[in-house]
């Protein structure tokens, strides 16, 4: 039996067009709304009671959190547009290049982090965890959308398929 090439299973593509994606989408959009409501209400009130150092950190981290959430929301909207057929894969890949997923700091390393309001810290932690999940899905999708090199050796091609199927997520 001869084979002309390997057809890898698109696990990430299936995950990105599934009920799990819809739950991820809902979680992300809800987090955007909750964060906006917090920053405009309880967060604004709480920030007035912070010392100068913590108030400055709160201001900077609020901007970082808002930026992170806008990048995540943009990614979710792009993926949803692809899933619904509003955009082609090429359009999504081109727009995806404009996004910056990751690159946020590690809040635990900031000395005054514990002085920030607990509600803010909870939202920032949730955003970081959501970003990690989205980044992993995005990396899988980008790998699967990359043009693979032709495999001359069928054994190597099968090993590559197995490595792809059992790769860490």
PDB file of C-alpha atoms in Angstrom:
ATOM      1  CA  UNK A   1       0.000   0.000   0.000  1.00  0.00           C
ATOM      2  CA  UNK A   2       1.508   3.312  -1.021  1.00  0.00           C
ATOM      3  CA  UNK A   3       0.755   6.623   0.568  1.00  0.00           C
ATOM      4  CA  UNK A   4       1.162  10.011  -1.074  1.00  0.00           C
ATOM      5  CA  UNK A   5       1.435  11.949   2.153  1.00  0.00           C
ATOM      6  CA  UNK A   6       0.336  12.322   5.715  1.00  0.00           C
ATOM      7  CA  UNK A   7      -2.909  14.002   6.701  1.00  0.00           C
ATOM      8  CA  UNK A   8      -2.493  15.095  10.309  1.00  0.00           C
ATOM      9  CA  UNK A   9      -5.534  15.402  12.523  1.00  0.00           C
ATOM     10  CA  UNK A  10      -6.389  19.043  13.182  1.00  0.00           C
ATOM     11  CA  UNK A  11      -7.019  18.869  16.947  1.00  0.00           C
ATOM     12  CA  UNK A  12      -6.597  22.605  17.524  1.00  0.00           C
ATOM     13  CA  UNK A  13      -8.883  23.445  14.609  1.00  0.00           C
ATOM     14  CA  UNK A  14     -11.574  21.219  16.077  1.00  0.00           C
ATOM     15  CA  UNK A  15     -11.115  22.734  19.535  1.00  0.00           C
ATOM     16  CA  UNK A  16     -11.374  26.241  18.104  1.00  0.00           C
ATOM     17  CA  UNK A  17     -14.693  25.411  16.458  1.00  0.00           C
ATOM     18  CA  UNK A  18     -16.373  23.570  19.327  1.00  0.00           C
ATOM     19  CA  UNK A  19     -18.639  24.102  22.309  1.00  0.00           C
ATOM     20  CA  UNK A  20     -15.462  24.487  24.384  1.00  0.00           C
ATOM     21  CA  UNK A  21     -14.489  27.467  22.225  1.00  0.00           C
ATOM     22  CA  UNK A  22     -17.918  28.989  22.759  1.00  0.00           C
ATOM     23  CA  UNK A  23     -17.401  28.623  26.518  1.00  0.00           C
ATOM     24  CA  UNK A  24     -13.938  30.208  26.219  1.00  0.00           C
ATOM     25  CA  UNK A  25     -15.418  33.024  24.141  1.00  0.00           C
ATOM     26  CA  UNK A  26     -18.170  33.630  26.710  1.00  0.00           C
ATOM     27  CA  UNK A  27     -15.639  33.559  29.555  1.00  0.00           C
ATOM     28  CA  UNK A  28     -13.402  36.068  27.799  1.00  0.00           C
ATOM     29  CA  UNK A  29     -16.173  38.501  26.945  1.00  0.00           C
ATOM     30  CA  UNK A  30     -17.654  38.229  30.429  1.00  0.00           C
ATOM     31  CA  UNK A  31     -14.246  38.962  31.932  1.00  0.00           C
ATOM     32  CA  UNK A  32     -13.940  42.077  29.741  1.00  0.00           C
ATOM     33  CA  UNK A  33     -17.331  43.313  30.973  1.00  0.00           C
ATOM     34  CA  UNK A  34     -16.622  42.465  34.624  1.00  0.00           C
ATOM     35  CA  UNK A  35     -13.261  44.216  34.490  1.00  0.00           C
ATOM     36  CA  UNK A  36     -14.716  47.349  32.910  1.00  0.00           C
ATOM     37  CA  UNK A  37     -17.450  47.458  35.557  1.00  0.00           C
ATOM     38  CA  UNK A  38     -14.924  46.928  38.347  1.00  0.00           C
ATOM     39  CA  UNK A  39     -12.500  49.582  37.108  1.00  0.00           C
ATOM     40  CA  UNK A  40     -15.321  52.124  36.690  1.00  0.00           C
ATOM     41  CA  UNK A  41     -16.900  51.376  40.074  1.00  0.00           C
ATOM     42  CA  UNK A  42     -15.422  49.500  43.021  1.00  0.00           C
ATOM     43  CA  UNK A  43     -11.887  49.669  41.636  1.00  0.00           C
ATOM     44  CA  UNK A  44     -11.990  53.441  41.292  1.00  0.00           C
ATOM     45  CA  UNK A  45     -13.259  53.785  44.858  1.00  0.00           C
ATOM     46  CA  UNK A  46     -10.675  51.328  46.234  1.00  0.00           C
ATOM     47  CA  UNK A  47      -7.797  53.023  44.420  1.00  0.00           C
ATOM     48  CA  UNK A  48      -8.485  56.270  46.291  1.00  0.00           C
ATOM     49  CA  UNK A  49      -7.509  54.567  49.554  1.00  0.00           C
ATOM     50  CA  UNK A  50      -4.131  53.276  48.319  1.00  0.00           C
ATOM     51  CA  UNK A  51      -0.779  54.766  49.292  1.00  0.00           C
ATOM     52  CA  UNK A  52       1.150  56.611  46.562  1.00  0.00           C
ATOM     53  CA  UNK A  53       3.254  53.623  45.506  1.00  0.00           C
ATOM     54  CA  UNK A  54       0.272  51.249  45.341  1.00  0.00           C
ATOM     55  CA  UNK A  55      -1.870  53.875  43.571  1.00  0.00           C
ATOM     56  CA  UNK A  56       0.797  54.311  40.912  1.00  0.00           C
ATOM     57  CA  UNK A  57       1.063  50.539  40.496  1.00  0.00           C
ATOM     58  CA  UNK A  58      -2.727  50.233  40.332  1.00  0.00           C
ATOM     59  CA  UNK A  59      -2.844  52.799  37.540  1.00  0.00           C
ATOM     60  CA  UNK A  60      -0.118  51.077  35.520  1.00  0.00           C
ATOM     61  CA  UNK A  61      -1.532  47.587  36.080  1.00  0.00           C
ATOM     62  CA  UNK A  62      -5.039  48.739  35.153  1.00  0.00           C
ATOM     63  CA  UNK A  63      -3.709  49.842  31.788  1.00  0.00           C
ATOM     64  CA  UNK A  64      -1.824  46.555  31.391  1.00  0.00           C
ATOM     65  CA  UNK A  65      -4.929  44.537  32.316  1.00  0.00           C
ATOM     66  CA  UNK A  66      -7.140  46.489  29.930  1.00  0.00           C
ATOM     67  CA  UNK A  67      -4.632  46.072  27.106  1.00  0.00           C
ATOM     68  CA  UNK A  68      -4.317  42.339  27.785  1.00  0.00           C
ATOM     69  CA  UNK A  69      -8.086  41.895  27.734  1.00  0.00           C
ATOM     70  CA  UNK A  70      -8.468  43.840  24.495  1.00  0.00           C
ATOM     71  CA  UNK A  71      -5.865  41.616  22.832  1.00  0.00           C
ATOM     72  CA  UNK A  72      -7.642  38.494  24.096  1.00  0.00           C
ATOM     73  CA  UNK A  73     -11.038  39.791  23.000  1.00  0.00           C
ATOM     74  CA  UNK A  74      -9.623  40.592  19.559  1.00  0.00           C
ATOM     75  CA  UNK A  75      -8.251  37.060  19.241  1.00  0.00           C
ATOM     76  CA  UNK A  76     -11.577  35.564  20.321  1.00  0.00           C
ATOM     77  CA  UNK A  77     -13.470  37.737  17.829  1.00  0.00           C
ATOM     78  CA  UNK A  78     -11.088  36.773  15.008  1.00  0.00           C
ATOM     79  CA  UNK A  79     -11.523  33.086  15.771  1.00  0.00           C
ATOM     80  CA  UNK A  80     -15.290  33.480  15.971  1.00  0.00           C
ATOM     81  CA  UNK A  81     -15.292  35.280  12.598  1.00  0.00           C
ATOM     82  CA  UNK A  82     -13.344  32.390  11.107  1.00  0.00           C
ATOM     83  CA  UNK A  83     -15.686  29.822  12.652  1.00  0.00           C
ATOM     84  CA  UNK A  84     -18.762  31.605  11.299  1.00  0.00           C
ATOM     85  CA  UNK A  85     -17.276  32.051   7.820  1.00  0.00           C
ATOM     86  CA  UNK A  86     -17.163  35.851   8.021  1.00  0.00           C
ATOM     87  CA  UNK A  87     -13.403  35.775   7.431  1.00  0.00           C
ATOM     88  CA  UNK A  88     -11.100  33.423   5.594  1.00  0.00           C
ATOM     89  CA  UNK A  89      -8.206  31.660   7.322  1.00  0.00           C
ATOM     90  CA  UNK A  90      -5.775  33.887   5.408  1.00  0.00           C
ATOM     91  CA  UNK A  91      -7.546  37.041   6.629  1.00  0.00           C
ATOM     92  CA  UNK A  92      -7.496  35.797  10.208  1.00  0.00           C
ATOM     93  CA  UNK A  93      -3.803  34.876  10.029  1.00  0.00           C
ATOM     94  CA  UNK A  94      -3.011  38.321   8.612  1.00  0.00           C
ATOM     95  CA  UNK A  95      -5.011  40.089  11.342  1.00  0.00           C
ATOM     96  CA  UNK A  96      -3.605  37.750  14.004  1.00  0.00           C
ATOM     97  CA  UNK A  97      -0.119  39.056  13.269  1.00  0.00           C
ATOM     98  CA  UNK A  98      -1.208  42.440  14.638  1.00  0.00           C
ATOM     99  CA  UNK A  99      -2.027  40.981  18.049  1.00  0.00           C
ATOM    100  CA  UNK A 100       0.344  40.577  20.954  1.00  0.00           C
ATOM    101  CA  UNK A 101      -0.568  37.638  23.119  1.00  0.00           C
ATOM    102  CA  UNK A 102       1.601  37.255  26.181  1.00  0.00           C
ATOM    103  CA  UNK A 103       4.383  39.516  27.161  1.00  0.00           C
ATOM    104  CA  UNK A 104       2.596  40.634  30.315  1.00  0.00           C
ATOM    105  CA  UNK A 105       4.642  40.762  33.445  1.00  0.00           C
ATOM    106  CA  UNK A 106       4.478  38.333  36.285  1.00  0.00           C
ATOM    107  CA  UNK A 107       2.428  40.133  38.922  1.00  0.00           C
ATOM    108  CA  UNK A 108       3.874  37.989  41.708  1.00  0.00           C
ATOM    109  CA  UNK A 109       7.255  39.637  41.135  1.00  0.00           C
ATOM    110  CA  UNK A 110       5.902  43.139  41.818  1.00  0.00           C
ATOM    111  CA  UNK A 111       6.642  44.013  45.445  1.00  0.00           C
ATOM    112  CA  UNK A 112       3.511  46.120  46.039  1.00  0.00           C
ATOM    113  CA  UNK A 113       1.179  43.656  44.272  1.00  0.00           C
ATOM    114  CA  UNK A 114      -0.292  42.470  47.575  1.00  0.00           C
ATOM    115  CA  UNK A 115      -1.263  46.069  48.406  1.00  0.00           C
ATOM    116  CA  UNK A 116      -3.624  46.252  45.431  1.00  0.00           C
ATOM    117  CA  UNK A 117      -7.346  45.649  46.022  1.00  0.00           C
ATOM    118  CA  UNK A 118      -8.228  41.934  46.129  1.00  0.00           C
ATOM    119  CA  UNK A 119     -10.922  42.371  43.461  1.00  0.00           C
ATOM    120  CA  UNK A 120      -8.374  43.823  41.069  1.00  0.00           C
ATOM    121  CA  UNK A 121      -5.848  41.066  41.783  1.00  0.00           C
ATOM    122  CA  UNK A 122      -8.543  38.423  41.160  1.00  0.00           C
ATOM    123  CA  UNK A 123      -9.433  39.961  37.788  1.00  0.00           C
ATOM    124  CA  UNK A 124      -5.767  40.241  36.776  1.00  0.00           C
ATOM    125  CA  UNK A 125      -5.118  36.617  37.787  1.00  0.00           C
ATOM    126  CA  UNK A 126      -8.167  35.443  35.825  1.00  0.00           C
ATOM    127  CA  UNK A 127      -6.994  37.394  32.772  1.00  0.00           C
ATOM    128  CA  UNK A 128      -3.525  35.837  33.040  1.00  0.00           C
ATOM    129  CA  UNK A 129      -4.948  32.301  33.241  1.00  0.00           C
ATOM    130  CA  UNK A 130      -7.272  32.985  30.296  1.00  0.00           C
ATOM    131  CA  UNK A 131      -4.379  34.404  28.295  1.00  0.00           C
ATOM    132  CA  UNK A 132      -2.323  31.268  28.952  1.00  0.00           C
ATOM    133  CA  UNK A 133      -5.136  29.056  27.640  1.00  0.00           C
ATOM    134  CA  UNK A 134      -5.698  31.214  24.565  1.00  0.00           C
ATOM    135  CA  UNK A 135      -1.957  31.395  23.838  1.00  0.00           C
ATOM    136  CA  UNK A 136      -1.704  27.592  23.913  1.00  0.00           C
ATOM    137  CA  UNK A 137      -4.651  27.236  21.549  1.00  0.00           C
ATOM    138  CA  UNK A 138      -3.255  29.950  19.290  1.00  0.00           C
ATOM    139  CA  UNK A 139       0.183  28.311  19.171  1.00  0.00           C
ATOM    140  CA  UNK A 140      -1.429  25.010  18.207  1.00  0.00           C
ATOM    141  CA  UNK A 141      -3.487  26.683  15.494  1.00  0.00           C
ATOM    142  CA  UNK A 142      -0.489  28.559  14.133  1.00  0.00           C
ATOM    143  CA  UNK A 143       1.561  25.325  14.021  1.00  0.00           C
ATOM    144  CA  UNK A 144      -1.254  23.505  12.220  1.00  0.00           C
ATOM    145  CA  UNK A 145      -1.678  26.357   9.741  1.00  0.00           C
ATOM    146  CA  UNK A 146       2.028  26.428   8.898  1.00  0.00           C
ATOM    147  CA  UNK A 147       2.936  24.802   5.628  1.00  0.00           C
ATOM    148  CA  UNK A 148       4.618  21.523   6.487  1.00  0.00           C
ATOM    149  CA  UNK A 149       7.791  20.440   4.757  1.00  0.00           C
ATOM    150  CA  UNK A 150       7.247  17.454   2.498  1.00  0.00           C
ATOM    151  CA  UNK A 151       8.180  14.212   4.212  1.00  0.00           C
ATOM    152  CA  UNK A 152      10.260  11.888   2.087  1.00  0.00           C
ATOM    153  CA  UNK A 153      10.383   9.157   4.690  1.00  0.00           C
ATOM    154  CA  UNK A 154       7.007   7.673   5.639  1.00  0.00           C
ATOM    155  CA  UNK A 155       8.286   6.406   8.992  1.00  0.00           C
ATOM    156  CA  UNK A 156       9.419   9.919   9.945  1.00  0.00           C
ATOM    157  CA  UNK A 157       6.071  11.255   8.747  1.00  0.00           C
ATOM    158  CA  UNK A 158       4.237   8.815  11.038  1.00  0.00           C
ATOM    159  CA  UNK A 159       6.477   9.710  13.975  1.00  0.00           C
ATOM    160  CA  UNK A 160       5.755  13.390  13.338  1.00  0.00           C
ATOM    161  CA  UNK A 161       2.019  12.642  13.365  1.00  0.00           C
ATOM    162  CA  UNK A 162       2.325  10.838  16.692  1.00  0.00           C
ATOM    163  CA  UNK A 163       4.364  13.671  18.178  1.00  0.00           C
ATOM    164  CA  UNK A 164       1.726  16.155  17.019  1.00  0.00           C
ATOM    165  CA  UNK A 165      -1.105  14.079  18.448  1.00  0.00           C
ATOM    166  CA  UNK A 166       0.568  13.649  21.831  1.00  0.00           C
ATOM    167  CA  UNK A 167       2.305  17.006  22.124  1.00  0.00           C
ATOM    168  CA  UNK A 168       1.975  18.908  25.385  1.00  0.00           C
ATOM    169  CA  UNK A 169      -0.867  21.352  25.580  1.00  0.00           C
TER     170      UNK A 169
END
